[in-house]
Coordinates of C-alpha atoms and ligand atoms in Angstrom, one line a residue:
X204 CA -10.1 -33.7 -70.3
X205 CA -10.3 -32.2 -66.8
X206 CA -11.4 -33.6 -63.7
X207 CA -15.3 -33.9 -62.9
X208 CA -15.7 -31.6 -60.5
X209 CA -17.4 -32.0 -57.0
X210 CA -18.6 -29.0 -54.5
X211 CA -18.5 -30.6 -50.6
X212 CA -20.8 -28.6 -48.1
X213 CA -19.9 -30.3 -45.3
X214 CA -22.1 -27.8 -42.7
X215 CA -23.2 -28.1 -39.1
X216 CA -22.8 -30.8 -36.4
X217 CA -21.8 -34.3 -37.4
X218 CA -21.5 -33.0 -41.2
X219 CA -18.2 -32.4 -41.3
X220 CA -17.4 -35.5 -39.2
X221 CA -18.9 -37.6 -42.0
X222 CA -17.9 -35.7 -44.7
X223 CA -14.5 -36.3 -43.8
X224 CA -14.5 -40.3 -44.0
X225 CA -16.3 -39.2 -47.4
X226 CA -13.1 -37.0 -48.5
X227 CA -11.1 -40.5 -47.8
X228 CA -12.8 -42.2 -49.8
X229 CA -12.8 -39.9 -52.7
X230 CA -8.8 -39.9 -52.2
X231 CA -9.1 -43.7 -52.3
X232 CA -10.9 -43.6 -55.5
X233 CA -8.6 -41.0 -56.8
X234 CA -5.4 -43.8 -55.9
X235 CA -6.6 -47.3 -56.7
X236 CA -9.5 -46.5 -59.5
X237 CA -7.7 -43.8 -61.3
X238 CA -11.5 -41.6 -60.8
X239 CA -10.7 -38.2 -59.5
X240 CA -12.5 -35.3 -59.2
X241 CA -11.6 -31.6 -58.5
X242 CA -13.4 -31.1 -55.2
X243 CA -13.8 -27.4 -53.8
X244 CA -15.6 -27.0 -50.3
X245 CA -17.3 -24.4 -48.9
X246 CA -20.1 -23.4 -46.7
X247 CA -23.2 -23.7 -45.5
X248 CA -26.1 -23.4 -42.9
X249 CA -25.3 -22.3 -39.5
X250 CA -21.1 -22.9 -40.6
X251 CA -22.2 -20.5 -43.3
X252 CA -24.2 -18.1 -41.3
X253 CA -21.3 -17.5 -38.4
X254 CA -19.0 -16.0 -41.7
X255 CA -21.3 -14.6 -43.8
X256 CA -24.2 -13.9 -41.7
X257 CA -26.8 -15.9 -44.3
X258 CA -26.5 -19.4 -44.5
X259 CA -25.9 -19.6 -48.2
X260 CA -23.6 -17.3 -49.3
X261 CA -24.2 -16.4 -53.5
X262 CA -20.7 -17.0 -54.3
X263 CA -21.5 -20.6 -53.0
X264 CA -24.9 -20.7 -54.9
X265 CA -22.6 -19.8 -58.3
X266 CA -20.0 -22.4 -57.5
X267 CA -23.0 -24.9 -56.9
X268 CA -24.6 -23.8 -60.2
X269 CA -21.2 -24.6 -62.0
X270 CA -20.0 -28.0 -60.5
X271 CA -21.3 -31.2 -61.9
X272 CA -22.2 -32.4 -58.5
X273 CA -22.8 -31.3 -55.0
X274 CA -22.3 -33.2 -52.1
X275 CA -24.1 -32.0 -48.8
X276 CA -23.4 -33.3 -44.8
X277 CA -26.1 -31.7 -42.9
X278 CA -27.3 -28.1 -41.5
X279 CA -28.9 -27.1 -38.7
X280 CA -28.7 -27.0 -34.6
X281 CA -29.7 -25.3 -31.5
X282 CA -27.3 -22.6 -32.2
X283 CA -29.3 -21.5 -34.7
X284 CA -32.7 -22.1 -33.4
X285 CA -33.6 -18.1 -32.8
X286 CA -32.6 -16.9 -35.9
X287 CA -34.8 -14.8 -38.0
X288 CA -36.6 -17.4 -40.4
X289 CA -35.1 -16.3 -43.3
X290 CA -31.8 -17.0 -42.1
X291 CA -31.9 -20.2 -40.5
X292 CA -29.3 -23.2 -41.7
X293 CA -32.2 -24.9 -43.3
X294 CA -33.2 -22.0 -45.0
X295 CA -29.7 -22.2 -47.4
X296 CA -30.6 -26.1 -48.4
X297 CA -33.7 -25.0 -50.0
X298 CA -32.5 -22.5 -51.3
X299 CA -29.5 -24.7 -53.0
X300 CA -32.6 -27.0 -54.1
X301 CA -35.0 -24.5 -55.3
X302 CA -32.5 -22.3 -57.4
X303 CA -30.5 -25.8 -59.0
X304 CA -34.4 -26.9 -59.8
X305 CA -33.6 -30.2 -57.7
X306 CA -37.5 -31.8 -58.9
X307 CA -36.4 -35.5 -58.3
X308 CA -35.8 -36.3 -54.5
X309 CA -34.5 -40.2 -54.2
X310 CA -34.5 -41.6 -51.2
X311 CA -34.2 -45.2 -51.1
X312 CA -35.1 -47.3 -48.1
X313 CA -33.0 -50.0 -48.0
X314 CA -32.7 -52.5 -45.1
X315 CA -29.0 -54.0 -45.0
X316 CA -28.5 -57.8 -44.2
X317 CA -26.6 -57.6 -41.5
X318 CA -28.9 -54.9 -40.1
X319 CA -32.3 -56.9 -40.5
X320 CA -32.6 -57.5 -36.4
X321 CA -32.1 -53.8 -36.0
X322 CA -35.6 -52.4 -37.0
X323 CA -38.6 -52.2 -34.4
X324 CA -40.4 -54.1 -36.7
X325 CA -40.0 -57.7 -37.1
X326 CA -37.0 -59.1 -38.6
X327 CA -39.6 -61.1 -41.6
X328 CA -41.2 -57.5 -42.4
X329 CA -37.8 -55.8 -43.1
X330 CA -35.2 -58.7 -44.6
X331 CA -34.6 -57.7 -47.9
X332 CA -36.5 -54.7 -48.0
X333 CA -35.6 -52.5 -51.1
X334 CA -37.2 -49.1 -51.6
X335 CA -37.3 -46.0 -53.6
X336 CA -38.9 -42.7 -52.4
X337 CA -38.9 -40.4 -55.3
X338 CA -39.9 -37.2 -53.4
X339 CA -40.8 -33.9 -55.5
X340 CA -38.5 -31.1 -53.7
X341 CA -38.7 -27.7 -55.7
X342 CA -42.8 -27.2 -55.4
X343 CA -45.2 -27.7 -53.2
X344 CA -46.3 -26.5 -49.5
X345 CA -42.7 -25.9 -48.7
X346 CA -42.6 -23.1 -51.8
X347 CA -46.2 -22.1 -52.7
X348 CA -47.3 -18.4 -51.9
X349 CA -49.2 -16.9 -50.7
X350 CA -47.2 -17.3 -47.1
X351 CA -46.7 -15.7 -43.7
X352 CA -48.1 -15.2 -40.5
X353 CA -50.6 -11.9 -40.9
X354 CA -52.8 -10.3 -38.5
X355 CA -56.4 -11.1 -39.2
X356 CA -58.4 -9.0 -36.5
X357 CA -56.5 -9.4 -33.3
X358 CA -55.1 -12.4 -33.9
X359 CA -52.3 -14.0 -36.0
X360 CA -52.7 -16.3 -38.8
X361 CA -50.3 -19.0 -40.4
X362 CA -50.4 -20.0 -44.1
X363 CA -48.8 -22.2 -46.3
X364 CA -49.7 -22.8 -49.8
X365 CA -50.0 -26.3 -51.2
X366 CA -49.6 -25.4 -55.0
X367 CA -48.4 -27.8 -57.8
X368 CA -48.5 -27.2 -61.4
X369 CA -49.2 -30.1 -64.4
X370 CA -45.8 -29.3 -65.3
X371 CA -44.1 -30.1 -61.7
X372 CA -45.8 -33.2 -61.5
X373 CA -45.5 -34.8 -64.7
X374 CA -41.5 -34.4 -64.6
X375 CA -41.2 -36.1 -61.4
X376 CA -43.7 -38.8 -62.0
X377 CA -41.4 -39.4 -65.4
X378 CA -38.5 -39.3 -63.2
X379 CA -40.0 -42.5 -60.7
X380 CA -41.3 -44.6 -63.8
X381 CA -38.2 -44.2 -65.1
X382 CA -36.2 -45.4 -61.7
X383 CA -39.4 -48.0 -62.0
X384 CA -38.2 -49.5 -64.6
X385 CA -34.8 -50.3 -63.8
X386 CA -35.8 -51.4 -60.3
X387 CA -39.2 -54.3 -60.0
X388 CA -41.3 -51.6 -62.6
X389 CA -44.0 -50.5 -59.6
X390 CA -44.7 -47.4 -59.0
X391 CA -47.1 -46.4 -56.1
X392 CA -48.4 -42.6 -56.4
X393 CA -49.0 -41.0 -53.0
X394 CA -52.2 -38.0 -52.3
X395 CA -54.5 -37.1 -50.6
X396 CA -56.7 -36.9 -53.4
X397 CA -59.6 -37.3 -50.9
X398 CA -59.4 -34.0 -49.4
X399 CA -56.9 -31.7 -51.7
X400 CA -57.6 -30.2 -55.1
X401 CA -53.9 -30.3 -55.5
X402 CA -53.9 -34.3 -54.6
X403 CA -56.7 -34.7 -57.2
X404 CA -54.6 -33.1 -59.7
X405 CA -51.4 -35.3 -58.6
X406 CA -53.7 -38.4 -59.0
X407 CA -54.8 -37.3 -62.9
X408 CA -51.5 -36.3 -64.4
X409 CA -49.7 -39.6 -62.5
X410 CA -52.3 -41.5 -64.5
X411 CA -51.9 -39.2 -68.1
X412 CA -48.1 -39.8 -68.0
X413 CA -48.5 -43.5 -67.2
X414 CA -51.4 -44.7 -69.9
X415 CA -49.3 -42.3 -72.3
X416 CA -45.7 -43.3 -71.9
X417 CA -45.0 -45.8 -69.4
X418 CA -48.1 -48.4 -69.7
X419 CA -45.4 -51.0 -69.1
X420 CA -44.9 -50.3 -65.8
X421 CA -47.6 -51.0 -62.9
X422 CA -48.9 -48.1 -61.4
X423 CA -51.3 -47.6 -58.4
X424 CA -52.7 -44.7 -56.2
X425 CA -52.8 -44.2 -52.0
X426 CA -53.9 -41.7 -50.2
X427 CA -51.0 -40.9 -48.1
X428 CA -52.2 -41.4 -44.6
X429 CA -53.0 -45.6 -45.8
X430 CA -49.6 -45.2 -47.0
X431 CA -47.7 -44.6 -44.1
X432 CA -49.9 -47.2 -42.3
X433 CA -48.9 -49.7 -45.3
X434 CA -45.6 -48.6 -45.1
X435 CA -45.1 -50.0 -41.7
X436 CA -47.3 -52.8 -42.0
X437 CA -45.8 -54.8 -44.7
X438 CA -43.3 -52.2 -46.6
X439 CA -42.3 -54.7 -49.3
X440 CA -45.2 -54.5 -51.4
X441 CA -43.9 -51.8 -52.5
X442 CA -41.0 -50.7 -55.3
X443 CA -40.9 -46.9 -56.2
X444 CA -43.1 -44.4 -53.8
X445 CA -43.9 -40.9 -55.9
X446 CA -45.0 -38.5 -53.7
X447 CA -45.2 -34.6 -53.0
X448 CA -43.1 -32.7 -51.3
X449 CA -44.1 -32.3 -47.7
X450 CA -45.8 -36.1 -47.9
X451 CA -42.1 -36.9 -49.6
X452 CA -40.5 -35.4 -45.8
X453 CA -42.2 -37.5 -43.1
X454 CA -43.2 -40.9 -45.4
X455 CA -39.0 -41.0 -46.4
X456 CA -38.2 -40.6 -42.5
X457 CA -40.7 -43.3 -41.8
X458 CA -39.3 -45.5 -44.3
X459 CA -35.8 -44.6 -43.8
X460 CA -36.7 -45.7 -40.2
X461 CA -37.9 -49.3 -41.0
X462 CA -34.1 -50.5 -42.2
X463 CA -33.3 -49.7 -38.2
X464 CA -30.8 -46.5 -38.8
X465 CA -31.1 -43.3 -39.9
X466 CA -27.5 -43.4 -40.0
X467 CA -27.0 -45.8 -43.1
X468 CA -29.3 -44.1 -45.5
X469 CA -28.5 -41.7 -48.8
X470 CA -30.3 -39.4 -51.1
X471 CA -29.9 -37.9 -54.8
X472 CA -31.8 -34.8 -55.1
X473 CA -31.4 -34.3 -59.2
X474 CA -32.8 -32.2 -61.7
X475 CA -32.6 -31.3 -65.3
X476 CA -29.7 -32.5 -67.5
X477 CA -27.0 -29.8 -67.7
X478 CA -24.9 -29.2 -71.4
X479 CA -22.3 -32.2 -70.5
X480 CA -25.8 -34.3 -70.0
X481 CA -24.9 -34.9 -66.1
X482 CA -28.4 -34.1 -64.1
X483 CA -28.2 -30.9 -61.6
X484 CA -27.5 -32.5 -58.7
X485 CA -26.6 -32.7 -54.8
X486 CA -26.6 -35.6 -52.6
X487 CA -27.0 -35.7 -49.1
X488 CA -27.5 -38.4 -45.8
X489 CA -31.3 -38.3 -45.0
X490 CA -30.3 -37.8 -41.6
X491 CA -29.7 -34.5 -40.4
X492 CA -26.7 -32.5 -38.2
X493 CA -27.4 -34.8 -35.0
X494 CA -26.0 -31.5 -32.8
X495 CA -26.3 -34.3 -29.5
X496 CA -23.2 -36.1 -30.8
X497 CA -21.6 -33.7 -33.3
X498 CA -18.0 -33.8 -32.2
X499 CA -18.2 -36.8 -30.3
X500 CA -16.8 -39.3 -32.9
X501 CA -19.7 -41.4 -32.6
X502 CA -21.8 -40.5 -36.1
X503 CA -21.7 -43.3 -38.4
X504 CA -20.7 -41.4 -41.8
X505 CA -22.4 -44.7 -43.8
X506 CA -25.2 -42.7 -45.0
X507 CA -23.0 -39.7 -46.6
X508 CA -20.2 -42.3 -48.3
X509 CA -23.4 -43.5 -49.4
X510 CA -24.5 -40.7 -50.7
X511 CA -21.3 -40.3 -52.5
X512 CA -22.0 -43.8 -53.4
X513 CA -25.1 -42.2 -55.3
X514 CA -23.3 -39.9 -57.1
X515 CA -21.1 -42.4 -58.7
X516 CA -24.0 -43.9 -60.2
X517 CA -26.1 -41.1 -61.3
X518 CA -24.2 -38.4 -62.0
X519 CA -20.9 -40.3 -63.1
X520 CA -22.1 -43.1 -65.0
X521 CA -20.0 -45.0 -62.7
X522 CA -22.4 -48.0 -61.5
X523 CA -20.1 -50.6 -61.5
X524 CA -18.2 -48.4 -58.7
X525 CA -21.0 -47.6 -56.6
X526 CA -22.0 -51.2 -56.5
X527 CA -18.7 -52.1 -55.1
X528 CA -18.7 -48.8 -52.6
X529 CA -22.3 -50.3 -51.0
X530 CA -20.8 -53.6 -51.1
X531 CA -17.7 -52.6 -48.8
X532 CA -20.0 -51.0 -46.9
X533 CA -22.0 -54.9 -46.2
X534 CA -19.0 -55.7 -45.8
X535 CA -18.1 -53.9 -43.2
X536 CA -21.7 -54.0 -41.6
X537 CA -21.4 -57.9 -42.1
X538 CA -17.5 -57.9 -39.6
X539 CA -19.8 -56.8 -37.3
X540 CA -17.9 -53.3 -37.4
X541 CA -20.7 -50.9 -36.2
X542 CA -20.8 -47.6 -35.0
X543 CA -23.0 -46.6 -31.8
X544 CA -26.1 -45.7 -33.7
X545 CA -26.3 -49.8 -35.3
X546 CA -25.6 -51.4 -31.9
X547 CA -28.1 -52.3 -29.2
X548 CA -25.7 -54.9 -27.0
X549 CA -24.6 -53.7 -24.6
X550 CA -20.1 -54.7 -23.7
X551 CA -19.6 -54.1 -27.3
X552 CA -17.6 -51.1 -28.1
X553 CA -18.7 -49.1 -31.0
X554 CA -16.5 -48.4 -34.1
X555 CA -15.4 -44.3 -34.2
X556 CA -16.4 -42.2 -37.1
X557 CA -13.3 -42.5 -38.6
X558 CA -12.7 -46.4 -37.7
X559 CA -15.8 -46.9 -39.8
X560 CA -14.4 -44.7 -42.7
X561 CA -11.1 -46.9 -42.3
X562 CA -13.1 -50.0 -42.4
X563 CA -14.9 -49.1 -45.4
X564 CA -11.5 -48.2 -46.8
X565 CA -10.3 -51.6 -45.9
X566 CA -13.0 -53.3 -47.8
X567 CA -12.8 -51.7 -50.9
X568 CA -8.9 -52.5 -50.6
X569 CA -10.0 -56.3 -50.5
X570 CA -12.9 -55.6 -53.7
X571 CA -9.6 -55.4 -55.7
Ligands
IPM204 C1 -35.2 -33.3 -45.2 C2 -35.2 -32.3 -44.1 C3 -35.4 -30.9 -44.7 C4 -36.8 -30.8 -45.3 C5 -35.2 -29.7 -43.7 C6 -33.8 -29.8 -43.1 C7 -35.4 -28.4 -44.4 O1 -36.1 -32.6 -43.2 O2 -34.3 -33.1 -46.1 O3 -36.0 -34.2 -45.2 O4 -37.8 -30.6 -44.6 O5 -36.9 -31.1 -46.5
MG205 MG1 -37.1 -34.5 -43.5

């Protein structure tokens, strides 16, 4: 049997920075776990735009069809920021996420031991925090038409169309009860039911798919805005967050923001099951290309050896593996090894990007 095959789209700033501790530690798996994959890389956002002059080329939107996973670092940067819209970096992520019908967006919030005096919130709000964001990423505002800016008299208009179907929401309220139930089986539906048709209809078919196939597992409503406020003021009541897309965006960066570092924290974005049963699938760092330190060494590639970390477990059956990739990862946060971003004493000097690679590489050497 061949090789699983992985797609890395490194992209712009730090992404190629991070994606090369990643690349290590694929290698290291390859080695001393006897799991390799056949890993083809290619381009994308701004990286892809300077070649091809779009920034997803459809060569790489074949390949990406093809491979059983995707790994992503991050697009965008000041380069690119007059570009025509339709050719901006971030335009070639969604279009990677729309075209593999990436529904399921999990983000997990997840507040490290060794990083628990790190968040602006108290150390007791954040200790042992554990959090799942299942964000719906293929519908919604970001995607609904009608869209534009027209001319309405003499002056412009904006619009964006929030749109979601029955169909849309059902699959990815399916996809957090079922994450739900492997995790503390809560799931908290996020809306604005209050003022959006489309948030009443979220609310309804939340509710349908619950009392029809997951009455096991507890489920309960927020309108979005008393969610971010809950989020911050005591984030542990909660388990799985479902939410919509453009709600999904800013509550994830929130969250991801209460564990101290956007640096440490992963994502799957997966979809249907493909013939070999592996879900579609790409996985990225939530943060983005940080173009102020891209090149500088300093990016703490945690979050996207994380992300690889993900894949492991969901697209490779291989949880056992990914439990011992996060826990060199403690480990290393535990030596006190920490890169710029995790450090707010001053006289200590911060790990590189690829010291922090090594030291991840060091630990899994001692998991064996
Ligand atoms: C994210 C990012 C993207 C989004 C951008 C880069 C298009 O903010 O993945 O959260 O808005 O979805
Ligand atoms: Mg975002």
């Amino acid at each position: 049997m061949s090789n699983p095959s992985l797609l890395i789209l490194a992209g712009d700033g730090i992404g190629p920075e991070v994606m090369a501790e990643v690349r290590k530690i694929i290698d290291w798996f390859g080695t001393k776990r006897g799991i390799s994959f056949d890993v083809t890389e290619d381009l994308v956002g701004g990286a892809a735009y300077d070649v091809h002059g779009v920034p997803l080329s459809d060569a790489t939107m074949e390949k990406a069809q093809e491979v059983d996973a995707v790994l992503l670092g991050a697009v965008g940067g000041p380069k690119y920021d007059k570009l025509d819209f339709s050719v901006k970096p971030e335009r070639g992520l969604l279009r990677l996420r729309k075209e593999m019908d990436l529904y399921a967006n999990l983000r997990p919030a997840q507040c490290f031991d060794a990083l628990s005096d790190f968040s602006s919130l108290k150390q007791e709000v954040v200790s042992g925090l554990d959090i799942m964001i299942v964000r719906e990423l293929t519908s919604g505002v970001y995607f609904g038409e009608p869209r534009g800016i027209i001319k309405e008299g003499n002056e412009r208009v904006g619009i964006n169309t929030q749109r979601y179907t029955e169909s849309e929401i059902a699959r990815v309220a399916r996809s957090a009860f079922e994450l739900a139930r492997k995790r503390g089986n809560k799931v908290c539906s996020m809306e604005k039911a209050n003022v959006m048709e489309s948030g009443i209809l979220w609310r309804d078919v939340v509710q349908e798919i619950h009392d029809a196939e997951y009455p096991d597992v507890e489920l309960s409503h927020m309108y979005a805005d008393a969610g971010a406020m809950q989020l911050t003021r005591w984030p542990k009541q909660f388990d799985v967050i479902v939410t919509d897309n453009l709600f999904g965006d800013l509550l994830s960066d929130l969250a991801a923001m209460l564990t101290g570092s956007l640096g440490m924290l992963p994502s799957a974005s997966l979809g249907a099951p493909m013939a070999n049963g592996r879900p579609k699938a790409l996985y990225e760092p939530v943060h983005g290309s940080a173009p102020d330190i891209a090149g500088s060494g300093k990016a703490n590639p945690c979050a996207c050896i994380l992300s690889f970390a993900m894949a492991l477990r969901y697209s490779f059956d291989l949880g056992a593996e990914a439990d011992r990739l996060e826990a060199a990862v403690n480990a290393v946060l535990a030596k006190g090894i920490r890169t710029a971003d995790l450090l707010n004493t001053e006289g200590v000097t911060p790990a590189s990007t690829s010291e922090m690679g090594d030291a991840v590489i060091a630990a899994l050497e001692e998991s064996l």
